[in-house]
C-alpha cells in the first residue's frame, strides 16, 4: 500500500501504529483495583482506541470501501437498530449491558473498524507484529497463572486457564486471533532475529495456554483453520504437522498435571450446549422478523424456559444471556434477516481470505488462519465485545476491494473528523467515569464484607452518581444496602432498584432485587400493606417467568409473611418440582 499523497508517510505510519496499539491494548487492559477487573478499563480502551483507529483510517481523502460487504453491513445494522427500538429495553439495546457491552453501538464500532481495516490493505506485516506482541503478553500471563497462580484473584473455582480475560472461553477465542500471527513471524526468515525469537516464545506459550484453557470451540476453530491453510498451501503442511504434534504432546503433559488436569471436564456435558441452542431457537421462532434486540435475550429467554430446562440448569446465580452460537445470537439480536446478512459476510470474508493464500505470503497465511479460526470458533461461541472489534478490523484488510476509490472533498473529511472527535471525547469521559465507579464498587463490596455498612453505603452511592445510567452499580448498591438489614437501608435499596428499573424496566436481576427489597421490608415491619406489596410484586414476576424456581420460592415466602399458607404451599411445591432443595425443606417445615 502506498502512503496517501495528501497526508504523506507520517499519516500512513500513524494508521498502522494506531491499529497495532489497538490490538495490544484491547487484549491486555485490566484493572486489578476494580470490582470487574476485566471490564470497564478494557472497554474504555476498546471504545476510544477503536474510534481513533476508525477516524484516522477514514481521514484518507480517497477512502476505499467494498460495495458488496458495505451493503450487507447496512442490512445487518438496520435490522439490529429496528430490533433495538422495538424490544422495550432501548437504552441497554443501544449502549449494551454493563458486563457484555454488545449493544448497537458496538456493532456500529465493528462496522467502522471493518471500514478502517480496508484502508490498511498492504499493512499485514505490521499488523502481524502487533498480534505477536499481544500473543506474547497473553502467553506470559497464562504462564504466570499456571505456575504461580492467577495474577488477579477470581471468584470462580476452575483449573482451566483464563488469562487476562477472566474467562477460559474468551482466552481461547483470543488465541484463535493471535496465535497464527506469532507462528507466522517465527517462521518468516525475513524477520529480524529478535522478532523471531520473541514470536517463538509467544507461540510456545500460546500453545500451552490454548490447551490449558480447555476451550473446545477454540480447538475446533484452530483445527479448521490449520486444515484449510494446509489444503491450499502445501508448503505449510510439514510445519503444521510439527506444530500439531507439539500441541498434542503439550496436551498429554498438561492432562497429567493436577492443576490443569480437568481442562476437558465440564459441570454439564454436550447436552448443555444443545439445550442452549434449543432454548434460543424457540425465542427466535417467537421473534423471527426483528429478534429481541441487542442484549435483549436476557429478558426474552423466559418465554422459552420450561421446567425441564430449569431443573437441568438452575437459574439461581447464572442467567442465560447468549445462545453460544454466533448465528443464533445475531438472529436473537436482529432477526433471521440480520443473521443471514452476518452469515453472508462471513462467507465472503472466508472466500477472499482463502484466495489471498495463493500469494504465498506468510502475512496472508497468518491473517487467513486468524480469521478462519476465530469466526469458525464463534459458531460455537458468541460475539464478544473484547475481541470482535479486532476481528472485524482484520476482516476489513481481507475484504478490501480493488475498485478505484472516490476522492472526497476536504470539507467532508474535516467534518467527519470533527464528529469523530466529539464521539471520542464522550467515550473517554464515560469510560473514565466507569473505571472510577468500578473501583468504588469494589470498595463498597469490601466494606460490606468487613461489616462496615455505613461506609459501604456511602461508597456504593458515589459509584451510582458517577454513572447514573449504569444498572450494575445500582444493583451493587442495592445488595450492599439490603445486607445492612435495617428499614432505612432497605428503603434506600428500593430507591436504587427503582432507579435501575427506570433504565431497564424488565432486567431480570434488577426486578429480582426490587421484589426482594419489598419482601425484606415486609419482614422487617410486619405491616400488612408492605406484605401485600411484596406478594403482588412476586406474583407479577412469577406470571412473567413461571418456570424460575427462585421466583416461586420467593413468592411462597411473601405469602408466608401474610399467613397465606395455601398460596405459600402451592408456590413451594412448584419450586420443589423445578428442583429447589430450599423449597423442599420449607415444605417439610410447613407440614
mmCIF file of N, CA and C in Angstrom, residues 86 116 137-138 155 158 190 195 215 293 315 421 450 471 484 500 507 511 521 539 582 591:
data_model
loop_
_atom_site.group_PDB
_atom_site.id
_atom_site.type_symbol
_atom_site.label_atom_id
_atom_site.label_comp_id
_atom_site.label_asym_id
_atom_site.label_seq_id
_atom_site.Cartn_x
_atom_site.Cartn_y
_atom_site.Cartn_z
ATOM 1 N N UNK A 86 -37.515 -1.695 19.170
ATOM 2 C CA UNK A 86 -38.813 -2.318 19.403
ATOM 3 C C UNK A 86 -38.821 -3.338 20.529
ATOM 4 N N UNK A 116 -12.263 0.695 8.462
ATOM 5 C CA UNK A 116 -10.887 1.143 8.698
ATOM 6 C C UNK A 116 -9.888 0.102 8.212
ATOM 7 N N UNK A 137 2.185 -11.357 25.342
ATOM 8 C CA UNK A 137 1.714 -10.878 26.635
ATOM 9 C C UNK A 137 0.658 -11.816 27.217
ATOM 10 N N UNK A 138 -0.229 -12.299 26.377
ATOM 11 C CA UNK A 138 -1.240 -13.251 26.848
ATOM 12 C C UNK A 138 -0.559 -14.542 27.310
ATOM 13 N N UNK A 155 -13.429 -15.099 41.419
ATOM 14 C CA UNK A 155 -14.423 -15.738 42.267
ATOM 15 C C UNK A 155 -14.987 -16.994 41.647
ATOM 16 N N UNK A 158 -12.023 -23.091 39.145
ATOM 17 C CA UNK A 158 -11.718 -23.815 37.926
ATOM 18 C C UNK A 158 -10.223 -24.028 37.811
ATOM 19 N N UNK A 190 12.538 -13.755 6.852
ATOM 20 C CA UNK A 190 12.825 -12.349 6.548
ATOM 21 C C UNK A 190 12.727 -11.457 7.784
ATOM 22 N N UNK A 195 12.685 -10.592 16.611
ATOM 23 C CA UNK A 195 11.251 -10.809 16.426
ATOM 24 C C UNK A 195 10.943 -12.302 16.336
ATOM 25 N N UNK A 215 -10.798 -24.629 26.037
ATOM 26 C CA UNK A 215 -11.832 -24.015 25.195
ATOM 27 C C UNK A 215 -12.040 -24.859 23.948
ATOM 28 N N UNK A 293 -33.705 -7.639 19.912
ATOM 29 C CA UNK A 293 -32.790 -6.523 20.081
ATOM 30 C C UNK A 293 -31.471 -6.942 20.701
ATOM 31 N N UNK A 315 -31.407 -21.448 37.526
ATOM 32 C CA UNK A 315 -31.082 -20.038 37.307
ATOM 33 C C UNK A 315 -31.004 -19.269 38.621
ATOM 34 N N UNK A 421 -14.159 13.294 16.671
ATOM 35 C CA UNK A 421 -13.501 13.823 17.867
ATOM 36 C C UNK A 421 -14.483 13.975 19.020
ATOM 37 N N UNK A 450 -16.663 -6.504 55.394
ATOM 38 C CA UNK A 450 -15.999 -6.248 56.678
ATOM 39 C C UNK A 450 -16.975 -5.800 57.758
ATOM 40 N N UNK A 471 -26.887 0.147 35.317
ATOM 41 C CA UNK A 471 -27.717 -0.715 36.152
ATOM 42 C C UNK A 471 -26.838 -1.486 37.135
ATOM 43 N N UNK A 484 -27.357 -4.573 54.977
ATOM 44 C CA UNK A 484 -27.406 -3.849 56.250
ATOM 45 C C UNK A 484 -28.614 -4.269 57.082
ATOM 46 N N UNK A 500 -32.843 1.808 38.860
ATOM 47 C CA UNK A 500 -32.319 0.853 37.883
ATOM 48 C C UNK A 500 -33.402 0.436 36.902
ATOM 49 N N UNK A 507 -35.205 -5.840 33.362
ATOM 50 C CA UNK A 507 -33.955 -6.550 33.609
ATOM 51 C C UNK A 507 -34.175 -7.597 34.699
ATOM 52 N N UNK A 511 -35.249 -6.527 38.612
ATOM 53 C CA UNK A 511 -36.588 -6.778 39.150
ATOM 54 C C UNK A 511 -36.531 -7.750 40.320
ATOM 55 N N UNK A 521 -38.520 -5.681 53.413
ATOM 56 C CA UNK A 521 -39.203 -4.628 54.183
ATOM 57 C C UNK A 521 -40.438 -5.181 54.880
ATOM 58 N N UNK A 539 -45.927 -12.067 42.539
ATOM 59 C CA UNK A 539 -46.944 -12.661 41.668
ATOM 60 C C UNK A 539 -46.758 -12.198 40.224
ATOM 61 N N UNK A 582 -34.325 -25.831 48.694
ATOM 62 C CA UNK A 582 -34.819 -24.959 49.749
ATOM 63 C C UNK A 582 -36.330 -25.064 49.879
ATOM 64 N N UNK A 591 -45.284 -28.709 56.970
ATOM 65 C CA UNK A 591 -46.085 -29.861 57.378
ATOM 66 C C UNK A 591 -45.962 -30.110 58.885
#
